[in-house]
XYZ file of C-alpha atoms in Angstrom:
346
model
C 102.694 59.609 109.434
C 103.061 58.136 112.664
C 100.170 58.894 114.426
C 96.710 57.164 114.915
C 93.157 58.845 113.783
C 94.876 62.554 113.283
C 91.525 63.857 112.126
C 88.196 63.068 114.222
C 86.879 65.232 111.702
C 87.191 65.600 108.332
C 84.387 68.655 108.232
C 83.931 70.987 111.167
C 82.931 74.540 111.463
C 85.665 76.648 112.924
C 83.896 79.462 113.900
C 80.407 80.828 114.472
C 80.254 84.130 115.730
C 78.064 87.201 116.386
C 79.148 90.649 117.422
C 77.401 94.171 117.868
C 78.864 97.220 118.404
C 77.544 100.121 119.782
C 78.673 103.889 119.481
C 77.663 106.150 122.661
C 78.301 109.955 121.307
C 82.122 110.675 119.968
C 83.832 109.298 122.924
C 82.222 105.756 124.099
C 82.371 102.508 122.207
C 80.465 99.573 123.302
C 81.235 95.748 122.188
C 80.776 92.291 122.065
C 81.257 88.877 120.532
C 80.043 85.373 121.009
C 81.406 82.585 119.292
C 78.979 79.453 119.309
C 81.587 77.126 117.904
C 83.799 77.767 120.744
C 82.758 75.181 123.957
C 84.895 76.473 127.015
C 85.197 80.387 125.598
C 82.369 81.528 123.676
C 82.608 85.204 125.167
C 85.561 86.977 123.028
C 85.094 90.517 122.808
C 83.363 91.885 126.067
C 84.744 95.866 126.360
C 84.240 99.568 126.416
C 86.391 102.086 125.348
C 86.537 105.341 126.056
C 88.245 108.244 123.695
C 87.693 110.956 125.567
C 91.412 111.996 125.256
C 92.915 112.937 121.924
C 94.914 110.365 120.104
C 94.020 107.895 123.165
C 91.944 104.680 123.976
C 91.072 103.464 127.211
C 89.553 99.988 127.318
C 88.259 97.436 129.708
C 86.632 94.386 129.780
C 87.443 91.050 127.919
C 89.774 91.616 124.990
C 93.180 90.552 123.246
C 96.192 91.519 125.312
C 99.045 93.685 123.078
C 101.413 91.059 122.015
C 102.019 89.938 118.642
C 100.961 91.172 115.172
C 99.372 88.158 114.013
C 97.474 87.530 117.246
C 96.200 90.808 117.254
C 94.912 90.916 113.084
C 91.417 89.441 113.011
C 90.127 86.210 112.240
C 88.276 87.861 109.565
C 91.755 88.957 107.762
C 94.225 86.659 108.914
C 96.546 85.088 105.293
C 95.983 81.419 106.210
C 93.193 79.263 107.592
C 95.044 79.691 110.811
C 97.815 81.617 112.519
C 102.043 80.392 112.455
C 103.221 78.153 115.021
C 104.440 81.094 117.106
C 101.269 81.466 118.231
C 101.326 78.716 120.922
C 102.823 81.762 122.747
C 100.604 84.559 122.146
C 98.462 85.196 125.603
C 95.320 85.897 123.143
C 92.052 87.369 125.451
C 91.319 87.635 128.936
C 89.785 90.439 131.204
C 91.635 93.742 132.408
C 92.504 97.266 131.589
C 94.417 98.807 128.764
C 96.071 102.077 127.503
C 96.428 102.627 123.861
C 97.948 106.084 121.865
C 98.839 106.599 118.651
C 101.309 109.696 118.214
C 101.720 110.068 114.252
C 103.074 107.048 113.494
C 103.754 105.377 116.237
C 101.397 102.967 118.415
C 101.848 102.256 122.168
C 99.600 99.759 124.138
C 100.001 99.244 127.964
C 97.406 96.513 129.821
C 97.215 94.728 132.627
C 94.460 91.590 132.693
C 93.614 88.902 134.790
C 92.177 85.256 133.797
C 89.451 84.692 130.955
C 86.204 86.045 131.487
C 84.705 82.299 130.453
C 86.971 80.460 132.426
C 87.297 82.914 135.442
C 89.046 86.129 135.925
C 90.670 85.399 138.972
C 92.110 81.965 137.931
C 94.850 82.533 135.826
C 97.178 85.086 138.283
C 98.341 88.936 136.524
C 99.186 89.570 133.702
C 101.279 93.055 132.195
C 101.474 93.783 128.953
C 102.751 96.292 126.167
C 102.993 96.919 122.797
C 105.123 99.717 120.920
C 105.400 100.192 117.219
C 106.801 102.101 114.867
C 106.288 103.104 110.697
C 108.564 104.773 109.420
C 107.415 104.592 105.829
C 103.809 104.712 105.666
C 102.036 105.805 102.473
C 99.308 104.512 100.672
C 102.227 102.501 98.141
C 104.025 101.030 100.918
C 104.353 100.650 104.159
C 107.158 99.415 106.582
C 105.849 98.211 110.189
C 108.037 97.243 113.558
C 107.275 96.100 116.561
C 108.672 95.066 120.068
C 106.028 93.810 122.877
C 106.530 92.060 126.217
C 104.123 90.043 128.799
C 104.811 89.068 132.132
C 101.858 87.040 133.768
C 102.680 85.681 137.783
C 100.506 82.585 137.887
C 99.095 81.090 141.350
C 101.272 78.223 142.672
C 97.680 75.789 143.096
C 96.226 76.185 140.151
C 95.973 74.704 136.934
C 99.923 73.556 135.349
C 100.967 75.405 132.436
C 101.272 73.853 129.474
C 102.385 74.851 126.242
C 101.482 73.394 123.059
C 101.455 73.118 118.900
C 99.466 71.336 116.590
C 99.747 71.647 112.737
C 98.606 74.627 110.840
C 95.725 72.854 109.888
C 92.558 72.759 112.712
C 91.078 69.542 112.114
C 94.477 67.934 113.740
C 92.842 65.915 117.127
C 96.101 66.278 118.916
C 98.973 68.505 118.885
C 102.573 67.380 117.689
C 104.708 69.130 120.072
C 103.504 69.200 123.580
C 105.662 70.415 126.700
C 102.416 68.417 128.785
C 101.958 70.049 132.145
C 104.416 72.388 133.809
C 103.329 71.684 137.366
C 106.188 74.692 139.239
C 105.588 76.868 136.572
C 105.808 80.672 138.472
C 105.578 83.012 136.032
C 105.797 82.995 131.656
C 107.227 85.985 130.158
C 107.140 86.791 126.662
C 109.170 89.047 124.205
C 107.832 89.166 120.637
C 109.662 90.979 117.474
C 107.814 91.991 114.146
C 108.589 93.585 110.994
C 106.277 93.967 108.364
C 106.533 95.538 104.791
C 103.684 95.863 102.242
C 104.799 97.788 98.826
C 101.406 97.855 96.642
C 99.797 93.733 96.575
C 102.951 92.158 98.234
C 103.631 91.625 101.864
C 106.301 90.471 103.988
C 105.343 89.378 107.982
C 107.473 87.656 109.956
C 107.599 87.972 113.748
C 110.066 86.169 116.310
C 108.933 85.446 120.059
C 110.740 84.117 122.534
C 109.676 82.528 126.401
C 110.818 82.071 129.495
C 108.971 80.280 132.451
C 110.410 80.610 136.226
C 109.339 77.574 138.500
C 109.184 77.593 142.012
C 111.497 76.300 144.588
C 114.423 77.730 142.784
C 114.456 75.189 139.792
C 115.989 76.186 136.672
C 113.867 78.393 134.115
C 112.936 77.133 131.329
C 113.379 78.747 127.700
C 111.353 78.122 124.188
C 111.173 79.986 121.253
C 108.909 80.471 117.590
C 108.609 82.526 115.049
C 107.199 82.644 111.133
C 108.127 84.285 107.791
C 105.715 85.253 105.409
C 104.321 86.666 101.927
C 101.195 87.215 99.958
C 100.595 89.132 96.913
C 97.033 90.587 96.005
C 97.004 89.397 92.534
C 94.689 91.644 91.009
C 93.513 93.580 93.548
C 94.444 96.540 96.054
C 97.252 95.946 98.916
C 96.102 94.778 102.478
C 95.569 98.668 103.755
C 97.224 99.380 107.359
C 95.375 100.217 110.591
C 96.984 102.183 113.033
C 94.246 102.944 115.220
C 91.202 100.639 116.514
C 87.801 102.052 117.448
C 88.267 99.922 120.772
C 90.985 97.669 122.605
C 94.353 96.697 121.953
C 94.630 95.931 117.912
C 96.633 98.910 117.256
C 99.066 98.645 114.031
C 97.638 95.850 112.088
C 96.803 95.262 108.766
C 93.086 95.194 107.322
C 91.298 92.392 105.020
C 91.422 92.134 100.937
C 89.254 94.465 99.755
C 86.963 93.825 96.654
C 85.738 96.595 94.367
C 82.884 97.019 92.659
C 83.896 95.577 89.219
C 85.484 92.617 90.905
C 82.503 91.423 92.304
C 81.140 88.502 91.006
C 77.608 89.288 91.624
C 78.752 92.599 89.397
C 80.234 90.364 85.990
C 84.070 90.484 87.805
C 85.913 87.110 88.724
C 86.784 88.341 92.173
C 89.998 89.035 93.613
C 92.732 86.181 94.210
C 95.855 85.885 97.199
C 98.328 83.831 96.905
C 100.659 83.182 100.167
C 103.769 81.376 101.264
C 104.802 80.516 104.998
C 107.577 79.157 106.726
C 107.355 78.480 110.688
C 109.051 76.968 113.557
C 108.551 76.164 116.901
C 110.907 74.944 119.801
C 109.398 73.630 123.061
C 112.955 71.449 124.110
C 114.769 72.888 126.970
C 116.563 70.613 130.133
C 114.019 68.267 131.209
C 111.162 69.297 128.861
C 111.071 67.616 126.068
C 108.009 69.194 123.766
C 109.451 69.025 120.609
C 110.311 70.832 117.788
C 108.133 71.660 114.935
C 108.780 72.978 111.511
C 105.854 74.228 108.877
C 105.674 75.350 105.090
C 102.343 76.101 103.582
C 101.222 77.652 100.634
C 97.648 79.341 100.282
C 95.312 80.659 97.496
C 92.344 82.754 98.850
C 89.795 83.658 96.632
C 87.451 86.534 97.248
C 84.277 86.196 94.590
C 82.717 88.958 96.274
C 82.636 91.300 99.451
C 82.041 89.610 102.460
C 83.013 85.760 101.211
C 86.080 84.010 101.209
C 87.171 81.060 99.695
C 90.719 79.692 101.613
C 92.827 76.761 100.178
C 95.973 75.570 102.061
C 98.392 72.582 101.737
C 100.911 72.411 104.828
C 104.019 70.363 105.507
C 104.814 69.630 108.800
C 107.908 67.998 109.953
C 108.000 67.649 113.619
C 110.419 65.644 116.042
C 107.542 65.499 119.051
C 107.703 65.269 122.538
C 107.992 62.253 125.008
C 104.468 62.394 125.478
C 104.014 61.776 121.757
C 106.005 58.576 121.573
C 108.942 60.631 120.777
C 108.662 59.693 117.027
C 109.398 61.863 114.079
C 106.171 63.103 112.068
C 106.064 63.722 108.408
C 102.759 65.029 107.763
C 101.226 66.582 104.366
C 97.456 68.486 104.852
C 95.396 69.908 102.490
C 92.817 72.081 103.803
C 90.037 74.385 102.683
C 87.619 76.808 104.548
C 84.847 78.735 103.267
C 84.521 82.028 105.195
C 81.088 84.838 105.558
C 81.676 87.706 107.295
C 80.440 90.810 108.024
């Protein structure tokens, strides 16, 4: 494969989390998670919301900025044992303010957000952000989802360099094969992501396309990457994923919900459960003028088995062809990974 020791571990735990939620009256919701298998982030969740207007959520505190579809879908729900490629570009949680309506079917999400509340709220410059989306067929039969968000975060000329990476689909990987390593005159990242979605009955389509550009100081040229994913699944004898439009808190408006599991499929009831099977293609570019990150290309193929509410059962097998970056030798990587995760949640 063309690297040395890719897995330090053949068995970890991915995550470990708690999370409460509290309801204050009609109009004040209250949460928080803590993830004990993460080491630099444990704090996820860390909001309240407020619904005191109709049709409208006003959050703050720690939470997922509006950008991208499968960012924003839970770990709980997500098809595969972990997200596309894209994702390397998805700004994921940090601490600030947001402004979410949902006017029939549409969805709008406006935020601005600092740093991380782990790593330091201050430390990562300002970020604005904003989600719109749109169904114009939305039944319980089917369902046909689009989106369009943009983030612009400034980021402080002293801190930290930016740095922009992808490792296989798979998370026992030690090392990532595409790498830009660190941006040192990065000014600013700005994102643009595009997603369609369509679920008729069991089957759905994802796919999302995201595209960023980093300004550098002193008047050196920007730089430009871009990702994106296709997907399906099919519920094979079970009930479509059902489609969210509103959240009781934060930013995950328009997303789609976890396999559900009904009373005669449970195992613990006589049933055999209820079985997903998924396909995947994605892609990631990190090359542009004097970066050299790499370019990454994945197909997987998943069977998730759900014996009973709750419990999840996740098989993968991902192919990974990847021409990495300098700081990877520069070497093409073949790679073939088989992976499996058993999942509680409640």
């Amino acid at each position: 494969m063309g690297l040395p020791e890719p897995f330090s571990n053949n068995i970890a735990v991915r995550r470990s989390w708690i999370e409460s939620y509290l309801t204050i009256g009609k109009t004040l919701e209250l949460a928080f998670q803590y993830d004990f298998a993460e080491p630099t982030r444990p704090i996820s969740d860390a909001a309240i919301g407020w619904k005191g207007i109709p049709d409208t959520i006003l959050t703050v505190g720690n939470m997922k900025e509006p950008f991208s579809l499968d960012q924003l879908i839970s770990d709980n729900n997500t098809v595969f044992t972990e997200r596309s490629l894209a994702d390397a570009f998805a700004p994921a949680r940090n601490f600030g303010f947001a402004i979410g309506r949902r006017m029939g079917d549409w969805t709008a999400v406006v935020g601005v957000f600092g740093g991380n509340a782990n790593t330091g709220i201050r430390s990562e410059g300002v970020s604005a952000a904003a989600r719109l989306t749109a169904a114009p067929i939305n039944t319980d039969a089917q369902v046909l989802h689009l989106g369009i968000s943009g983030n612009y975060r400034s980021l402080p000329q002293n801190e930290a360099p930016l740095q922009l990476s992808a490792r296989s689909e798979a998370f026992l990987f030690a090392r990532p094969f595409v790498n830009t390593g660190d941006i040192r005159d990065a000014a600013s990242i700005g994102r643009i992501g595009l997603e369609a979605a369509y679920r008729h009955g069991p089957v759905l389509i994802q796919a999302e396309y995201i595209r960023t550009e980093i300004e550098r100081f002193d008047g050196a040229r920007a730089l430009s990457f871009q990702g994106g994913y296709i997907e399906a699944s099919v519920v094979l004898n079970g009930q479509g994923r059902r489609y969210a439009l509103t959240p009781d808190y934060g930013t995950t408006y328009a997303i789609f919900s976890g396999v559900r599991v009904g009373d005669a499929e449970r195992v613990s009831n006589g049933g055999f459960g209820v079985f997903e099977l998924a396909a995947r293609f994605s892609a990631i570019d990190l090359d542009d003028g004097p970066v050299r990150g790499g370019i990454e290309q994945d197909v997987s193929v998943g069977l998730n088995w759900y014996p009973d509410r709750n419990v999840r059962l996740m098989a993968d097998y991902i192919r990974s062809h990847a021409a990495p970056s300098a700081i990877a030798g520069g070497r093409t990587i073949d790679a073939d990974t088989f992976i499996g995760r058993l999942q509680f949640y409640w």
